[in-house]
mmCIF file of C-alpha atoms and ligand atoms in Angstrom:
data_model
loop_
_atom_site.group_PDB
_atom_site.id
_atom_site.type_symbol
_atom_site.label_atom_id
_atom_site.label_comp_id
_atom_site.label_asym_id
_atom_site.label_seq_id
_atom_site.Cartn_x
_atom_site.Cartn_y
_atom_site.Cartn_z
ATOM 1 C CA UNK A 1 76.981 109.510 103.243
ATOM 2 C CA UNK A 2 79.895 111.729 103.598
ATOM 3 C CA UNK A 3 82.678 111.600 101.546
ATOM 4 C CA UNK A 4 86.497 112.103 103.483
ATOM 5 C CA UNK A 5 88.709 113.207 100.459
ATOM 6 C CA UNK A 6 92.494 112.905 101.344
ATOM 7 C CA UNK A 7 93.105 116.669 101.914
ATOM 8 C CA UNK A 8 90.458 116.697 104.433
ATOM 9 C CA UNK A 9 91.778 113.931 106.142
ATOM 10 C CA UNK A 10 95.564 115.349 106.331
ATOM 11 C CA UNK A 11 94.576 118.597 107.566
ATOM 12 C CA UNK A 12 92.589 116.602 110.270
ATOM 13 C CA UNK A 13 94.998 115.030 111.081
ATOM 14 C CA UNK A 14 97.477 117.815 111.178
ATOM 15 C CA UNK A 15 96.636 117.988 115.197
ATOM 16 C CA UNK A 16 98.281 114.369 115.881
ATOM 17 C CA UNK A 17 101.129 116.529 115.796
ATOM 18 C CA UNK A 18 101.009 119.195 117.923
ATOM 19 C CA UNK A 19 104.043 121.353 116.528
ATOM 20 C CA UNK A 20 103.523 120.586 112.820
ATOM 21 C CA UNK A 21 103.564 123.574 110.851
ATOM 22 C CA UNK A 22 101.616 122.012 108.077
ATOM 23 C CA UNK A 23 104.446 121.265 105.995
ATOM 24 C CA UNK A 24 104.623 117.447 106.287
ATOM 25 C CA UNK A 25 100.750 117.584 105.430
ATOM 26 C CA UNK A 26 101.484 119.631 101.919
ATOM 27 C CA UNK A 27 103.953 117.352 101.600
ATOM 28 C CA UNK A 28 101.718 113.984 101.366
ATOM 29 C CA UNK A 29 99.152 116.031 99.654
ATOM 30 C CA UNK A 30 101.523 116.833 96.831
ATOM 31 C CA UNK A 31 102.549 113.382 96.784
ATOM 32 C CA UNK A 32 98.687 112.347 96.018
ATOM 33 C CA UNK A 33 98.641 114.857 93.427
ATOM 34 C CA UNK A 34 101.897 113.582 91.530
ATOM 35 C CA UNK A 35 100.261 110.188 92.035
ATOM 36 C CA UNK A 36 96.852 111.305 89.773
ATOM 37 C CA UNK A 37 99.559 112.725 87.088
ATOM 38 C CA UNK A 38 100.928 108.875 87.247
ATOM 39 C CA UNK A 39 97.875 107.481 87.318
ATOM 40 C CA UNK A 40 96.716 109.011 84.265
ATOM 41 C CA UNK A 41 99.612 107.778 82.725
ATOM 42 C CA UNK A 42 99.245 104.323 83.798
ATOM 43 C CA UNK A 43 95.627 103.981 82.709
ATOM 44 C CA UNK A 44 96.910 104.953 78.861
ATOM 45 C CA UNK A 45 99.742 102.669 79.138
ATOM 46 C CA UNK A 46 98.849 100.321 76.056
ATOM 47 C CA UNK A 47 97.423 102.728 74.383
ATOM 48 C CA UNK A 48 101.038 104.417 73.880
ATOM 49 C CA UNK A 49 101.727 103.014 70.786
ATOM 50 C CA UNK A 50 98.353 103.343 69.171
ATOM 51 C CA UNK A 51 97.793 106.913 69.435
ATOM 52 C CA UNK A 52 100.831 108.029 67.374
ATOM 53 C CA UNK A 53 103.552 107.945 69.692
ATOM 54 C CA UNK A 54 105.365 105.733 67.553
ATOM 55 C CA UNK A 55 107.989 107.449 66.866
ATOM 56 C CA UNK A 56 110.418 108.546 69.593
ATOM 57 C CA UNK A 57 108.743 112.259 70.099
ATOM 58 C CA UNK A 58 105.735 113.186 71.047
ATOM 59 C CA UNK A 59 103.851 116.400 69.838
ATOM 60 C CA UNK A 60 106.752 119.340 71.918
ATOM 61 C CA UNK A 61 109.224 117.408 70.283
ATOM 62 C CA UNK A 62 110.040 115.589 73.676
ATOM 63 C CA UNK A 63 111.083 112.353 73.939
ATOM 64 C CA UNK A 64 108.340 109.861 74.753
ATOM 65 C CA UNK A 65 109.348 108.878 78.303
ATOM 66 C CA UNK A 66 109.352 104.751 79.520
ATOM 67 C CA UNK A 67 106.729 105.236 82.674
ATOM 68 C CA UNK A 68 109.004 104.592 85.723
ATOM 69 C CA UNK A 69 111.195 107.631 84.365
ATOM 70 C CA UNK A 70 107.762 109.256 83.867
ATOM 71 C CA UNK A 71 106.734 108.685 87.085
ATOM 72 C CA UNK A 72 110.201 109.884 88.538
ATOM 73 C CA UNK A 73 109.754 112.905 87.094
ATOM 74 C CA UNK A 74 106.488 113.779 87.811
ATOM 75 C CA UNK A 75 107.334 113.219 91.577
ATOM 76 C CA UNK A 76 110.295 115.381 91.704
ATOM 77 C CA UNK A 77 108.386 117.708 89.420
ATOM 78 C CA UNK A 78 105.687 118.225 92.262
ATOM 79 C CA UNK A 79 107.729 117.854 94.898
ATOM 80 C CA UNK A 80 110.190 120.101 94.301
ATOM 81 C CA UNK A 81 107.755 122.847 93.154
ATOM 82 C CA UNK A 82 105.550 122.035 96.126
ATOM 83 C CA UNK A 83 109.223 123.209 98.525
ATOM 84 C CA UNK A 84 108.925 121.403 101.460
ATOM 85 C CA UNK A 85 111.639 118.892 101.038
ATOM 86 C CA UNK A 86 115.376 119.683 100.966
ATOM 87 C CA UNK A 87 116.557 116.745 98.987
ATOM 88 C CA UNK A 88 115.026 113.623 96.813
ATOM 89 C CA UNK A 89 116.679 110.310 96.708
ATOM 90 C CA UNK A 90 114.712 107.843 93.878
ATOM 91 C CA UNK A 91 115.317 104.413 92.843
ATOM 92 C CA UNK A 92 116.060 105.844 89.648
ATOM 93 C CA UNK A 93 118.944 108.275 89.991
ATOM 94 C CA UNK A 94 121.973 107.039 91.293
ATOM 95 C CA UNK A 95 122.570 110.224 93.306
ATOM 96 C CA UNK A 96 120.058 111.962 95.772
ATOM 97 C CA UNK A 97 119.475 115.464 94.919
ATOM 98 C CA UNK A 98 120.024 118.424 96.801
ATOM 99 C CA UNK A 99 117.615 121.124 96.062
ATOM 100 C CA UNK A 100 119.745 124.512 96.294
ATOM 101 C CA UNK A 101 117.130 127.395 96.902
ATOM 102 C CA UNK A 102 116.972 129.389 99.804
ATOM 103 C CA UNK A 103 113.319 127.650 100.174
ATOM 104 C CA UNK A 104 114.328 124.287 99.892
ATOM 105 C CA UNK A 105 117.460 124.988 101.855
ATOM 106 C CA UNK A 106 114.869 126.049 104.755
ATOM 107 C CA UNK A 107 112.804 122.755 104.638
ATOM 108 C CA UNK A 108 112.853 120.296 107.106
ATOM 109 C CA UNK A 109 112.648 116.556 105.067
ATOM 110 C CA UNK A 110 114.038 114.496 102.802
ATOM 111 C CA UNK A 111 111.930 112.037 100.532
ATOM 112 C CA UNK A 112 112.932 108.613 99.311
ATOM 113 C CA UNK A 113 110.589 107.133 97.068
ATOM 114 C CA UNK A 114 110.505 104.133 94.201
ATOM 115 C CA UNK A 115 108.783 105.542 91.501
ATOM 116 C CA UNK A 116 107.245 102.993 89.610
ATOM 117 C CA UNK A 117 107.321 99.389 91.479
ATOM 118 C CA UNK A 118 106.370 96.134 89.242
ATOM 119 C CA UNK A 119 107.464 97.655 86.338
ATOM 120 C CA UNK A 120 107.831 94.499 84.622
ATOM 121 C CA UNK A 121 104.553 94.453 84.995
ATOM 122 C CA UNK A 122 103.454 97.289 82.987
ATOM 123 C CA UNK A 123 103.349 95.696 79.470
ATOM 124 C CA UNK A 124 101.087 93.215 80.496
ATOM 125 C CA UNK A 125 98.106 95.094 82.434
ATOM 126 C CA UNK A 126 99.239 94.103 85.822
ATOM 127 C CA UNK A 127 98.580 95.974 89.125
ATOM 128 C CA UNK A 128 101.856 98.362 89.314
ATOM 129 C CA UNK A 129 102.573 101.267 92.102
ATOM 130 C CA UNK A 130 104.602 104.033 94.274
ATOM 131 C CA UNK A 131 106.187 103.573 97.116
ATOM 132 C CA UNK A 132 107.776 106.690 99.071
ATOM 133 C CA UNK A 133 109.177 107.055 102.186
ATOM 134 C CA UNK A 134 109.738 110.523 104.408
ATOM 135 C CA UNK A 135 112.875 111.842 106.926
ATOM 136 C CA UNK A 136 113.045 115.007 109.354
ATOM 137 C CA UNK A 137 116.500 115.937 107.772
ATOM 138 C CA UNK A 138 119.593 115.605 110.246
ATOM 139 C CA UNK A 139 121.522 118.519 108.804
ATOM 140 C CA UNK A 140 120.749 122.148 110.156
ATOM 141 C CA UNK A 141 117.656 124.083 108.173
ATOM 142 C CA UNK A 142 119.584 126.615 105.549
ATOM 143 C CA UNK A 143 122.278 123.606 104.568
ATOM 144 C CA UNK A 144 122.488 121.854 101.924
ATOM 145 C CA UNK A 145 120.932 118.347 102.270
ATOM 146 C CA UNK A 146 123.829 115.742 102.342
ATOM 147 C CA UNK A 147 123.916 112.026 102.391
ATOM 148 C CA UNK A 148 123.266 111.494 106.470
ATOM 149 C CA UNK A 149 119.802 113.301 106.011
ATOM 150 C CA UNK A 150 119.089 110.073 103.729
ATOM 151 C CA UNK A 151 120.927 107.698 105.175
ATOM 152 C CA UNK A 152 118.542 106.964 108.330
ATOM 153 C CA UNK A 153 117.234 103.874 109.602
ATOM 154 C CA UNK A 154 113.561 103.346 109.194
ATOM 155 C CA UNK A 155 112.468 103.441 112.786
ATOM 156 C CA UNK A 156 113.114 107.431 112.160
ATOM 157 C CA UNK A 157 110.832 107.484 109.135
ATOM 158 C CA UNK A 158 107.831 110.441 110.083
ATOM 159 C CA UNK A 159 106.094 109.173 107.201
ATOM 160 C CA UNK A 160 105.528 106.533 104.578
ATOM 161 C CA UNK A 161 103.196 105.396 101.974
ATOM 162 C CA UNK A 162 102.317 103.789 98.405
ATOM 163 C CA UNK A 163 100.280 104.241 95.780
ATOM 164 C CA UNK A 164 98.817 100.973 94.126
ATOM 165 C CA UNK A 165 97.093 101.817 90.093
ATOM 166 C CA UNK A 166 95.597 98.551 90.198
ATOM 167 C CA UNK A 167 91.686 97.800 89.167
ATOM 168 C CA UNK A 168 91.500 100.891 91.293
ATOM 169 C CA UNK A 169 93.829 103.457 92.115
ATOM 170 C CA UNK A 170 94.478 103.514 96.036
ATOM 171 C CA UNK A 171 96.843 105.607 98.329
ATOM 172 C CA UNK A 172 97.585 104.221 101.853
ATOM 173 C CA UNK A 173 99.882 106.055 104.204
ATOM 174 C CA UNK A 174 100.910 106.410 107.512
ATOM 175 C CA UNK A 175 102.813 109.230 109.091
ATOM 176 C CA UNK A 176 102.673 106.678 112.469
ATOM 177 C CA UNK A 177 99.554 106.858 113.898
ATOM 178 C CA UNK A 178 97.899 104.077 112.339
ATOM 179 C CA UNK A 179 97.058 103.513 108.428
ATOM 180 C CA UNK A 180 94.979 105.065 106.472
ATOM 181 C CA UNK A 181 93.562 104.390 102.495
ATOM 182 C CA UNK A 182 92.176 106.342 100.199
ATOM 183 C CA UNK A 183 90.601 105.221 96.453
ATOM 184 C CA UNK A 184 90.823 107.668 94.031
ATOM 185 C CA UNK A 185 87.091 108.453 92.926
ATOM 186 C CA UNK A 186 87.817 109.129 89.073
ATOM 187 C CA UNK A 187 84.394 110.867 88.410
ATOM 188 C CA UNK A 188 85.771 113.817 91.140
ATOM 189 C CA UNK A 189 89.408 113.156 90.619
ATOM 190 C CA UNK A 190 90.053 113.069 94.378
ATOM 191 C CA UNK A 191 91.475 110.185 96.810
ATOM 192 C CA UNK A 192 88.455 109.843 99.169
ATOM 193 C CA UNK A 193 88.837 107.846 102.659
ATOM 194 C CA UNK A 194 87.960 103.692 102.185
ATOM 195 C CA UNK A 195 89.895 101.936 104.257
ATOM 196 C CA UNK A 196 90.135 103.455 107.692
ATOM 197 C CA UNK A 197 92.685 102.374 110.480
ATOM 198 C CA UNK A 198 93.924 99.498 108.213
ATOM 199 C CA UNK A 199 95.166 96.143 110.738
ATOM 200 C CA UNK A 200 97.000 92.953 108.967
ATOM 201 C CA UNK A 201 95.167 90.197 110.394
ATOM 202 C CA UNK A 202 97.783 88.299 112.950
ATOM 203 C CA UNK A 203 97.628 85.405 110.724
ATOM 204 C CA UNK A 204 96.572 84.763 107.224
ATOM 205 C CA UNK A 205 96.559 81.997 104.418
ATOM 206 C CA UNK A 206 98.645 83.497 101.844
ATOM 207 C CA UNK A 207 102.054 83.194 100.950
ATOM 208 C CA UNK A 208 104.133 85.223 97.894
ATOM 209 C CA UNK A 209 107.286 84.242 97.260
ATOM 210 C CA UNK A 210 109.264 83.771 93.175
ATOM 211 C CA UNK A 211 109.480 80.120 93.772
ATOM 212 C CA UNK A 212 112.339 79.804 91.180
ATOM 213 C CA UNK A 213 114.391 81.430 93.051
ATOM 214 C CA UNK A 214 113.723 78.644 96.641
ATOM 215 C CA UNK A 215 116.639 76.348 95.711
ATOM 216 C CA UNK A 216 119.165 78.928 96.151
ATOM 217 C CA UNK A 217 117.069 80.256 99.204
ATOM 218 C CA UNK A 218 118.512 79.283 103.032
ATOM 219 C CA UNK A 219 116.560 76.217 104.490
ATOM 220 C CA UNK A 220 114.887 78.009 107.218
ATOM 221 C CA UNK A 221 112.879 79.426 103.975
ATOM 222 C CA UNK A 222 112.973 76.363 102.381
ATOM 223 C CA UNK A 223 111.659 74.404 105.357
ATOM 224 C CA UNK A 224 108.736 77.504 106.060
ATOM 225 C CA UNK A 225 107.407 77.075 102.068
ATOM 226 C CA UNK A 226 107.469 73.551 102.366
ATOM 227 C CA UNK A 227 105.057 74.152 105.926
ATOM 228 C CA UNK A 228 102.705 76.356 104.227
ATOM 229 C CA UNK A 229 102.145 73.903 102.015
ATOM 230 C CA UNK A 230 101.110 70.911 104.152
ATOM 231 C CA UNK A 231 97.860 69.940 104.895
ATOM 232 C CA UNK A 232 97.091 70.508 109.082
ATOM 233 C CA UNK A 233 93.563 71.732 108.826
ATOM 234 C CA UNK A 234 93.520 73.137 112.006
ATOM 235 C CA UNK A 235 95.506 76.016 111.127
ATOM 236 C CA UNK A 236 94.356 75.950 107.521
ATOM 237 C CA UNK A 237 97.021 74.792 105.834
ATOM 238 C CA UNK A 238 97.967 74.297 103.067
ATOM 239 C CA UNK A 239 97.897 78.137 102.330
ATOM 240 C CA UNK A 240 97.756 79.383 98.961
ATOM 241 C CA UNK A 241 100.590 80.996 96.948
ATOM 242 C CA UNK A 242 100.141 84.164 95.363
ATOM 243 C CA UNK A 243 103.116 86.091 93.672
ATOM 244 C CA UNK A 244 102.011 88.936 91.458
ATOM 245 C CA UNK A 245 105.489 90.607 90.761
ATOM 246 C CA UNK A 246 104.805 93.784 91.881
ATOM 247 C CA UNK A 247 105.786 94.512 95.378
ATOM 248 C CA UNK A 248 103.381 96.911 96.576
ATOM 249 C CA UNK A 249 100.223 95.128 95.087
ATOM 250 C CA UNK A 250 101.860 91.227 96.307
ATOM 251 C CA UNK A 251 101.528 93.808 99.904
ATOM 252 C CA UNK A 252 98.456 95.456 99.828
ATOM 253 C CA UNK A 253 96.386 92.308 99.091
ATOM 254 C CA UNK A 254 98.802 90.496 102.081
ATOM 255 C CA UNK A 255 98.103 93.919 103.971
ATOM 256 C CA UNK A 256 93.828 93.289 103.338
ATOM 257 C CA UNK A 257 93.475 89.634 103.441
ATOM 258 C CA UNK A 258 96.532 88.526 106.122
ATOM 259 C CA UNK A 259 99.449 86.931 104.496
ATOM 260 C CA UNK A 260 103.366 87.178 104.122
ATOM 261 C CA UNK A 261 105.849 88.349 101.371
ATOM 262 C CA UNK A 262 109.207 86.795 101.169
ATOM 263 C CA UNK A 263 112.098 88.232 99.001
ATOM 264 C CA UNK A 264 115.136 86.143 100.642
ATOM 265 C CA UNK A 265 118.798 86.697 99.867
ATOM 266 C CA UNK A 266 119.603 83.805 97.998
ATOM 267 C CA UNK A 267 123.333 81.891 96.907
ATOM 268 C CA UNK A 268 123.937 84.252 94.191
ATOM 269 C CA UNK A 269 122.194 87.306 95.696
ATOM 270 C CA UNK A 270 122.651 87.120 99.635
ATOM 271 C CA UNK A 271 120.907 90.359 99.724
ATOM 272 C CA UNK A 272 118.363 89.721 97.933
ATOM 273 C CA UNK A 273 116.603 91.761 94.923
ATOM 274 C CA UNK A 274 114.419 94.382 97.085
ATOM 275 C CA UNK A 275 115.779 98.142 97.752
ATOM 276 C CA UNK A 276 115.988 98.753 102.159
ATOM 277 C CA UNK A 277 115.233 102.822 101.207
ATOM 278 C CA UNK A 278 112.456 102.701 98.698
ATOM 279 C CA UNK A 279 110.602 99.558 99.047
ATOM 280 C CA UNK A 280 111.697 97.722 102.666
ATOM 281 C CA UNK A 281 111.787 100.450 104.801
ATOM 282 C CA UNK A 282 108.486 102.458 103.822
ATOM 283 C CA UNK A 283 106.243 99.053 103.984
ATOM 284 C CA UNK A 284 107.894 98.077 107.071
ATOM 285 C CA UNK A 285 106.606 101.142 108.345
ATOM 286 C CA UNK A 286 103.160 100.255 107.248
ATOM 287 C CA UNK A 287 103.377 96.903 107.899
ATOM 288 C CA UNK A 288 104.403 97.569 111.996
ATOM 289 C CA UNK A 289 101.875 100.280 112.238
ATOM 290 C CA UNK A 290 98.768 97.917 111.003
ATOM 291 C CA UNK A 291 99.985 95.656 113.464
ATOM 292 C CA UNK A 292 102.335 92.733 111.368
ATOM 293 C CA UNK A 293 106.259 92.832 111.336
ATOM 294 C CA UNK A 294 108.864 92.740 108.679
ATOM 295 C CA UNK A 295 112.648 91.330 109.128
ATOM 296 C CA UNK A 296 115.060 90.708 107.291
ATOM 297 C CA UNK A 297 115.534 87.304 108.504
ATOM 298 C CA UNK A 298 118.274 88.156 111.341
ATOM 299 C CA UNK A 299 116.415 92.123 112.761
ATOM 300 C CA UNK A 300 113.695 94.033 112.097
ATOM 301 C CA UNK A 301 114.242 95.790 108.970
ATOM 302 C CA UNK A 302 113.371 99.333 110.609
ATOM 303 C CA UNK A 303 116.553 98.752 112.572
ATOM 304 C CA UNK A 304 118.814 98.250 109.406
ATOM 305 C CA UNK A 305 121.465 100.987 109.434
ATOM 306 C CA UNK A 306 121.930 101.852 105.755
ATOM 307 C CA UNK A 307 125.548 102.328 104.284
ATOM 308 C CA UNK A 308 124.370 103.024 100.978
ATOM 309 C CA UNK A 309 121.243 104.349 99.167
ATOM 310 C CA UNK A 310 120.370 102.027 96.918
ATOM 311 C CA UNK A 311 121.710 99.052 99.422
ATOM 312 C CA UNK A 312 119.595 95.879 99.143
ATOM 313 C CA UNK A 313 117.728 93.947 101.671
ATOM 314 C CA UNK A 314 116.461 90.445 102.092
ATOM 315 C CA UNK A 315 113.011 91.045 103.084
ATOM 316 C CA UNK A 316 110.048 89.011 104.872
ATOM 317 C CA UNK A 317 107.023 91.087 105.334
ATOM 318 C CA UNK A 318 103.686 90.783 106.718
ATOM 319 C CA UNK A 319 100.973 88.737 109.374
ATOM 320 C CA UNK A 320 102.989 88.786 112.367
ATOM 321 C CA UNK A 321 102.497 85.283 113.504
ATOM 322 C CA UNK A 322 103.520 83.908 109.989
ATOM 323 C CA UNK A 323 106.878 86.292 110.599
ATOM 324 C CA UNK A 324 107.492 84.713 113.450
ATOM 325 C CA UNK A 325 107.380 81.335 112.388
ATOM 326 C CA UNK A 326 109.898 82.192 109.418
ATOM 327 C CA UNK A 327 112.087 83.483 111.663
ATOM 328 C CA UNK A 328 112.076 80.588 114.491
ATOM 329 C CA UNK A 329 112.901 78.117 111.052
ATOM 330 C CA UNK A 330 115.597 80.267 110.148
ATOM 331 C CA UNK A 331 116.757 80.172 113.999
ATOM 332 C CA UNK A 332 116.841 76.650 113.977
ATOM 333 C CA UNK A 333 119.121 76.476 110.559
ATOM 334 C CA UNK A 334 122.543 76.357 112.596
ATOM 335 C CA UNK A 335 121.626 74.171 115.284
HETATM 336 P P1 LIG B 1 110.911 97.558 90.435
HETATM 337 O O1 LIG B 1 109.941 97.419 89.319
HETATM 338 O O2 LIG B 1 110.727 98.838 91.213
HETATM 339 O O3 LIG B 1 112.343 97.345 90.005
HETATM 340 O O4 LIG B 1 110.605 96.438 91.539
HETATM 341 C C1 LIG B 1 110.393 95.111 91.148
HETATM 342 C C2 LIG B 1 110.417 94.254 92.366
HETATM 343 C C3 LIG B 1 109.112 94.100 93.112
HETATM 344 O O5 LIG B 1 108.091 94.923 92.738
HETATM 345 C C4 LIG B 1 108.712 92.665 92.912
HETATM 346 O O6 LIG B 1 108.097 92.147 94.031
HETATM 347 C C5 LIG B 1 109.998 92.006 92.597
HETATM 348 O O7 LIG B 1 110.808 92.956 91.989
HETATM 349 C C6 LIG B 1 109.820 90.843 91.678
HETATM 350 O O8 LIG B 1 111.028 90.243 91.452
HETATM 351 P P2 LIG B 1 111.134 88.809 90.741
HETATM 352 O O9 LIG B 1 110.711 89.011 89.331
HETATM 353 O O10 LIG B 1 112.588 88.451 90.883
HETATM 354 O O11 LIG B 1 110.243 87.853 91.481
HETATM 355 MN MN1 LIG B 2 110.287 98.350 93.167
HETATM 356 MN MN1 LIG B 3 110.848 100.881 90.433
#
């Protein structure tokens, strides 16, 4: 059997774009590499405080980092060295950054990503990821990068992906010709092809949702919960609910098996918890190109013209046919 590894498969795949000048393929392949660093990480999570990191420094004297600002900073770390992006914006830093060397200065994108997502999750052994999200800047090459080159809706991402370190470690992507996932083979230490043009079944039986948050939800939300919970065996119902916590793993299973997320605005958050720049917009990408849909209740998210970086979105993601059926509930709220 031959074994695809995920620098392989981007340099394949390098001809889908007939200009490309191989830079949005180094790109995504230092993105998998800042991923193993995580990775790595992730896997000794609990074992932090048992192997002497008690204190607050580690052996250089440096501070022992909480994960999601490790994980920040191994991204920007390899990114940044790796020069082909002009500016990072992260879920962690309130400000983008604008890299200011004549190399960065000549590079054509902009990267958005979420670090570490779930990480409520960590302390409790519980599937956590990356998500990460890629622009063509809109300033001219040699400029520094400034707030429009981030500020772009998500039908003009050229690239998107996540990372899930779960009971294994798996990179899917898309740079919008389908998707693609890898599983990082631990014995080689490479990301190897597994899941090949990856489709969201049109319909599924699961639903995630934080169900403590439904009575301050709208009641076209209400009402759909409520649906996929009553018994009509012809379509299967009632589904099941399944709500991990972590965003990207609550997907990917949805993503595999056919299912829907729901993070709605709700009374005292109308919009909602989830980030449009680092988590919406990158698995909307995904979502569309293996064939399901994501809204945020009123348009498609991809459409959503951000004001602000870290602006929030309500988000409903996943199987298009159980989209669509959120959507015509929420439709038929004013009438
Ligand atoms: P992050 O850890 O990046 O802040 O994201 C957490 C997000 C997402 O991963 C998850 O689906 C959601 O928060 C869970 O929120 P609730 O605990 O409110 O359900
Ligand atoms: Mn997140
Ligand atoms: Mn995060």
């Amino acid at each position: 059997m031959s074994i695809v590894t995920l620098s392989e498969f981007i340099m394949e795949r390098q001809a889908d774009f007939p200009y490309a000048s191989g830079d949005l393929s180094r790109l995504l392949a230092d993105i998998g590499i800042a991923s193993k660093i995580i990775n790595h990480k992730v896997n000794k999570a609990g074992l932090q405080d048992i192997l002497g990191a008690v204190g607050t420094t580690n052996i250089q004297g440096e501070t022992q980092m909480k994960l999601d600002v490790f994980a920040d900073n191994a991204l920007i770390n390899a990114i940044k060295w790796g020069g082909q992006v002009c500016g990072i914006g992260s879920e962690e830093n309130d400000r983008y950054f604008a890299f200011d060397s004549e190399v960065h200065r000549k590079s054509k994108y902009v990267i958005l990503f979420d670090p570490l997502d779930g990480s409520s999750n960590i302390d409790v052994n519980v599937s956590i990821g990356t998500i990460f999200s890629i622009f063509r800047r809109k300033s001219s090459i040699g400029d520094l990068a400034n707030v429009n080159d981030f500020l772009q809706s998500g039908a003009e991402q050229v690239a998107a992906g996540y990372v899930i370190y779960g009971s294994s470690t798996m990179l899917v992507y898309t740079t919008g010709h389908g998707v693609n996932g890898f599983t990082l083979e631990p014995s080689i230490g490479e990301f190897c092809l597994s899941h090949e043009n990856m489709q969201i079944p049109a319909d599924g039986k699961i639903f995630s949702v934080n169900e403590g948050n439904l009575y301050a939800c709208s009641s076209g939300v209400r009402e759909y919960i409520d649906w996929c919970k009553q018994t009509d065996k012809k379509s299967g119902r009632p589904y099941s609910g399944r709500y991990i916590g972590s965003l990207v793993a609550d997907f990917h299973r949805n993503l595999i098996k056919g299912g829907i997320y729901l993070y709605p605005g709700t009374k005292s958050s109308p919009q909602g918890k989830l980030r449009l720049m680092y988590e919406a917009n990158p698995l909307a990408f995904i979502v569309e190109q293996a064939g399901g849909s994501a809204t945020d209740g009123q348009q498609r998210i991809m459409d959503i013209k951000p004001k602000d970086l870290h602006q929030r979105t309500p988000l409903i993601i996943g199987s298009k046919n159980m989209v669509g059926k959120v959507l015509e509930l929420i439709a038929a709220e004013n009438i």
